[in-house]
XYZ file of C-alpha atoms in Angstrom:
346
model
C 0.000 0.000 0.000
C 1.751 3.150 -1.262
C 1.038 6.657 0.004
C 3.082 9.691 -0.904
C 2.744 13.442 -0.497
C 4.899 16.133 -2.097
C 3.509 19.416 -0.695
C 6.003 21.578 -2.603
C 4.723 20.045 -5.871
C 1.035 19.888 -4.833
C 0.991 16.155 -5.551
C -0.605 13.480 -3.395
C -0.642 9.733 -4.112
C -3.021 7.500 -2.153
C -4.219 3.904 -2.267
C -1.190 2.949 -4.325
C -0.908 -0.771 -4.957
C 1.747 -2.530 -7.020
C 2.472 -6.089 -8.037
C 6.022 -6.303 -9.363
C 7.953 -9.206 -10.881
C 11.736 -9.137 -11.150
C 13.469 -11.101 -13.923
C 17.146 -10.543 -14.572
C 17.616 -6.848 -15.362
C 13.905 -6.246 -15.919
C 11.091 -5.087 -13.661
C 7.576 -6.066 -14.755
C 4.690 -3.924 -13.482
C 1.992 -6.596 -13.413
C -0.730 -4.525 -11.791
C -0.185 -1.034 -10.470
C -2.903 1.436 -9.457
C -2.736 4.841 -7.858
C -4.986 7.724 -6.850
C -2.943 10.733 -7.941
C -4.616 13.931 -6.736
C -7.753 11.796 -6.293
C -7.615 10.564 -9.907
C -7.627 6.794 -10.425
C -4.860 5.558 -12.758
C -3.700 2.004 -13.455
C -0.395 1.129 -15.071
C 1.342 -1.925 -16.482
C 4.702 -2.173 -18.181
C 8.313 -3.275 -18.149
C 11.577 -1.451 -17.452
C 14.930 -3.052 -18.276
C 18.683 -2.398 -18.141
C 19.306 0.347 -15.518
C 22.492 1.466 -17.293
C 20.654 2.215 -20.574
C 16.979 1.895 -19.623
C 14.308 0.830 -22.072
C 10.821 -0.620 -21.830
C 7.139 0.167 -22.202
C 4.348 1.672 -20.078
C 0.583 1.444 -20.516
C -1.690 3.834 -18.565
C -5.462 3.503 -18.215
C -8.199 5.416 -16.454
C -12.000 5.062 -16.690
C -12.570 8.696 -15.722
C -9.976 11.420 -15.406
C -10.097 15.123 -14.598
C -6.876 16.231 -16.267
C -6.900 19.608 -14.518
C -6.949 17.969 -11.083
C -4.108 15.720 -12.155
C -1.794 18.388 -13.529
C -3.062 21.922 -12.838
C -2.065 22.236 -9.178
C 1.067 20.179 -9.659
C 1.934 22.258 -12.700
C 1.152 25.694 -11.262
C 4.764 26.448 -10.420
C 5.950 24.982 -13.726
C 3.393 27.045 -15.657
C 4.474 30.230 -13.877
C 8.087 29.412 -14.651
C 7.206 28.739 -18.304
C 5.278 32.012 -18.582
C 8.164 33.955 -17.061
C 10.642 32.332 -19.430
C 8.478 33.153 -22.461
C 8.281 36.788 -21.358
C 12.043 36.988 -21.194
C 14.489 36.754 -24.061
C 15.353 33.091 -24.488
C 18.994 32.149 -24.483
C 20.529 30.812 -27.684
C 22.605 28.488 -25.551
C 21.967 24.804 -26.133
C 20.261 23.353 -23.043
C 20.458 19.543 -23.143
C 18.263 17.036 -21.333
C 19.528 15.258 -18.210
C 21.751 12.313 -19.113
C 19.248 9.670 -17.935
C 16.619 11.099 -20.319
C 19.120 11.010 -23.158
C 19.688 7.294 -22.561
C 16.022 6.324 -22.063
C 13.981 4.399 -24.645
C 10.308 3.890 -23.872
C 7.112 2.926 -25.663
C 4.112 4.779 -24.237
C 0.397 4.169 -24.455
C -2.565 5.662 -22.586
C -6.321 5.150 -22.751
C -8.952 7.253 -20.944
C -12.617 6.393 -21.389
C -13.963 9.714 -20.095
C -11.871 12.801 -19.461
C -12.429 16.453 -18.615
C -10.023 19.286 -19.417
C -10.857 22.958 -18.751
C -14.475 21.859 -18.154
C -14.611 20.362 -21.658
C -15.684 16.674 -21.696
C -13.622 14.292 -23.835
C -14.349 10.678 -24.677
C -12.264 7.755 -25.918
C -8.953 9.545 -25.427
C -6.015 7.503 -26.760
C -2.315 8.354 -26.862
C 0.654 6.383 -28.153
C 4.252 7.290 -28.839
C 7.865 6.169 -28.730
C 10.395 8.050 -26.623
C 13.944 7.462 -27.874
C 16.964 9.306 -26.486
C 15.141 12.621 -26.096
C 12.851 12.414 -29.129
C 9.131 11.568 -28.994
C 8.412 9.763 -32.262
C 5.294 8.329 -33.890
C 3.006 10.194 -31.514
C -0.729 9.811 -31.998
C -3.467 11.453 -29.945
C -7.174 10.847 -30.599
C -10.281 12.083 -28.790
C -14.015 12.502 -29.341
C -15.466 15.919 -28.465
C -19.268 16.034 -28.404
C -20.193 15.266 -32.039
C -16.683 15.918 -33.340
C -13.276 14.272 -33.368
C -9.625 15.331 -33.053
C -6.573 13.396 -34.251
C -2.961 14.562 -33.912
C 0.174 12.885 -35.286
C 3.656 14.161 -34.681
C 7.255 14.160 -33.524
C 8.829 16.301 -30.792
C 12.588 16.692 -30.355
C 13.308 17.553 -26.709
C 17.112 17.332 -26.877
C 17.468 21.132 -26.757
C 14.858 22.483 -24.358
C 15.461 26.077 -25.517
C 14.573 25.236 -29.123
C 12.233 22.256 -29.455
C 11.788 21.019 -33.020
C 8.353 19.629 -33.801
C 6.239 18.349 -36.665
C 2.499 17.801 -36.391
C -0.369 16.630 -38.561
C -3.803 17.697 -37.362
C -7.264 16.473 -38.263
C -10.220 18.224 -36.630
C -13.646 17.036 -37.744
C -16.802 19.006 -36.869
C -15.573 20.351 -33.518
C -17.297 23.502 -32.261
C -15.193 26.627 -31.805
C -16.610 26.900 -28.264
C -15.069 23.524 -27.386
C -11.695 24.591 -28.786
C -11.904 27.794 -26.724
C -12.148 25.703 -23.561
C -9.412 23.254 -24.545
C -6.897 25.926 -25.557
C -8.038 28.573 -23.047
C -8.071 31.011 -25.980
C -10.855 33.431 -26.847
C -11.781 32.737 -30.477
C -15.133 34.604 -30.449
C -16.607 32.400 -33.173
C -19.608 30.095 -32.883
C -19.969 27.194 -35.303
C -18.453 23.856 -36.322
C -14.833 23.600 -37.533
C -13.077 21.066 -39.763
C -9.287 21.369 -40.206
C -6.568 19.441 -41.982
C -3.032 20.707 -41.327
C 0.615 19.678 -41.524
C 3.108 21.984 -39.796
C 6.677 21.918 -38.545
C 8.799 24.428 -36.705
C 10.934 25.259 -33.684
C 9.864 26.818 -30.389
C 11.688 29.889 -29.089
C 11.290 33.654 -29.339
C 8.025 34.708 -30.954
C 9.685 36.050 -34.108
C 11.950 33.003 -34.436
C 8.994 30.672 -33.937
C 6.920 32.361 -36.662
C 9.942 32.411 -38.982
C 10.446 28.650 -38.491
C 6.896 27.584 -39.325
C 6.544 25.569 -42.518
C 3.585 23.636 -43.870
C 0.008 24.022 -44.993
C -3.533 23.934 -43.645
C -7.110 23.841 -44.870
C -10.170 24.754 -42.802
C -13.931 24.753 -43.304
C -16.720 26.038 -41.095
C -20.405 26.840 -41.247
C -22.985 27.842 -40.525
C -21.845 30.101 -37.719
C -21.312 33.571 -36.330
C -18.200 35.707 -35.788
C -18.741 37.614 -32.555
C -15.646 39.776 -32.288
C -12.542 40.715 -34.245
C -9.631 38.412 -33.444
C -6.308 37.934 -35.293
C -7.676 34.954 -37.213
C -10.382 37.015 -38.934
C -8.727 40.453 -39.157
C -8.187 40.104 -42.951
C -11.921 39.411 -43.356
C -12.809 42.425 -41.217
C -10.531 44.581 -43.384
C -12.316 43.455 -46.567
C -15.776 44.139 -45.154
C -14.724 47.542 -43.806
C -13.370 48.571 -47.223
C -16.598 47.459 -48.889
C -18.619 49.564 -46.465
C -16.370 52.598 -46.945
C -16.806 52.325 -50.714
C -20.569 52.524 -50.218
C -21.204 49.075 -51.708
C -23.152 48.137 -48.598
C -25.769 50.344 -46.989
C -25.622 50.686 -43.211
C -22.942 51.219 -40.565
C -20.778 48.119 -40.574
C -18.718 48.674 -37.415
C -21.706 49.717 -35.312
C -23.870 46.787 -36.451
C -20.995 44.321 -36.195
C -20.243 45.213 -32.571
C -23.879 44.562 -31.639
C -24.609 41.412 -33.627
C -21.431 39.943 -35.091
C -21.234 38.453 -38.596
C -23.473 35.579 -39.622
C -21.893 33.248 -42.208
C -23.208 30.206 -44.004
C -19.796 28.772 -44.893
C -16.074 29.568 -44.761
C -13.261 27.755 -46.579
C -9.567 28.675 -46.359
C -6.528 26.903 -47.834
C -3.084 28.339 -47.067
C 0.628 27.567 -46.879
C 3.181 28.833 -44.325
C 6.836 29.540 -45.008
C 9.401 31.783 -43.287
C 6.832 34.000 -41.604
C 4.523 34.358 -44.604
C 1.045 32.886 -44.946
C 0.173 32.395 -48.603
C -3.625 32.362 -48.800
C -4.264 30.182 -51.835
C -8.008 30.236 -51.519
C -10.378 31.989 -49.104
C -14.144 31.800 -49.585
C -16.703 33.432 -47.308
C -20.430 33.061 -47.857
C -22.838 35.227 -45.843
C -26.535 35.948 -46.352
C -25.659 39.145 -48.226
C -22.186 38.761 -49.690
C -19.842 36.185 -51.215
C -16.096 36.818 -50.998
C -13.428 34.881 -52.889
C -9.896 35.978 -52.084
C -6.198 35.127 -52.147
C -3.020 36.844 -51.138
C -0.255 36.963 -48.550
C -0.100 37.740 -44.834
C 3.314 38.576 -43.404
C 3.064 37.444 -39.764
C 6.365 39.039 -38.760
C 5.449 42.548 -39.934
C 1.655 42.080 -39.761
C 1.243 43.250 -43.370
C -1.597 42.119 -45.642
C -1.527 41.946 -49.447
C -4.845 40.514 -50.635
C -7.035 40.447 -53.720
C -10.752 39.809 -53.328
C -13.646 39.218 -55.728
C -17.039 40.036 -54.267
C -20.647 39.402 -55.106
C -22.962 41.625 -53.070
C -26.741 41.222 -52.902
C -27.734 42.657 -49.539
C -27.127 45.210 -46.801
C -25.022 45.404 -43.659
C -28.045 44.233 -41.685
C -28.207 41.134 -43.882
C -24.640 40.208 -42.962
C -24.850 40.881 -39.257
C -28.528 40.012 -38.773
C -29.829 36.716 -37.493
C -32.186 36.018 -40.425
C -30.554 35.015 -43.748
C -31.514 37.094 -46.774
C -33.243 35.054 -49.499
C -35.105 35.641 -52.730
C -33.137 38.667 -53.964
C -33.570 39.335 -57.707
C -30.513 38.546 -59.814
C -30.465 42.047 -61.295
C -29.719 43.494 -57.872
C -26.374 41.683 -57.639
C -23.234 43.835 -57.487
C -19.820 42.467 -58.484
C -16.541 44.165 -57.607
C -12.830 43.443 -57.191
C -10.593 44.811 -54.458
C -6.836 45.033 -53.862
C -6.067 45.448 -50.157
C -2.548 46.266 -48.959
C -1.249 47.519 -45.642
C -1.155 46.742 -41.919
C -3.585 44.094 -40.701
C -4.758 46.501 -37.990
């Protein structure tokens, strides 16, 4: 019966029970269960060769509150991480401890029901291979309400000041509200989201991180509503503001937008990232009163936008921001126009 408390780390382990089998240089974890911060976790596995350790570990839990497991224990670590991100990171190579450089481990975890940031998750599965400081062949899957998330990737931890990573993401019909909870980020968009992305880069200073990003992504959403201007939709806001200033839409866009947001029937964006630039290959926005097809470039380092947009307009500002879609407009009332937009995103 194992009980352990680490007050300085805010970790408590109760009702710990282990059945171990020793064979040669290997330790077999036949049946091990713990209550870590009141969360029930069982573990099986094998660890071999203390000089150059290798093995496998399999974690299971029927119900897990991830915040209770890690949030209090990680409070100090999170504060330290935040402080380090606010400071200029050193270019000095910071290696892992020697025992982590020697370790080889296959990892697997299954959680039937989980909660993170008050967002329920089901059928959470993780697998990966840790080899001498590199997490390879990682796969994370989870069901979120009526949607699904799948992540594949590799993380190189051998230099903790500059962590190389590659990730493939598949998000299928997950609501923006759920992603807000999971990422603790205010997206201010309501509606379903589908994403396919493949990215690689290196963590570090903000500018260096953006400069390192390479890859591509494609996203679709709709129907939904944009509630507030955020970085992700600033280019769209710029297009709509220009349209309003040109008098192509009747009504006060900014005033109506702040009260009601923007209703959209569908959004589709395909883009590539390279050396701080986002090349927008295709961007389509369909609202009850306007259709926008655009492409161009967003420089993330200098926050400069160079975009061309083709528009079909058949409504008013109220049609875009209002709750009721506009239907039945005569074809002869359509207005077509092209715009070139250049300058700061703000």
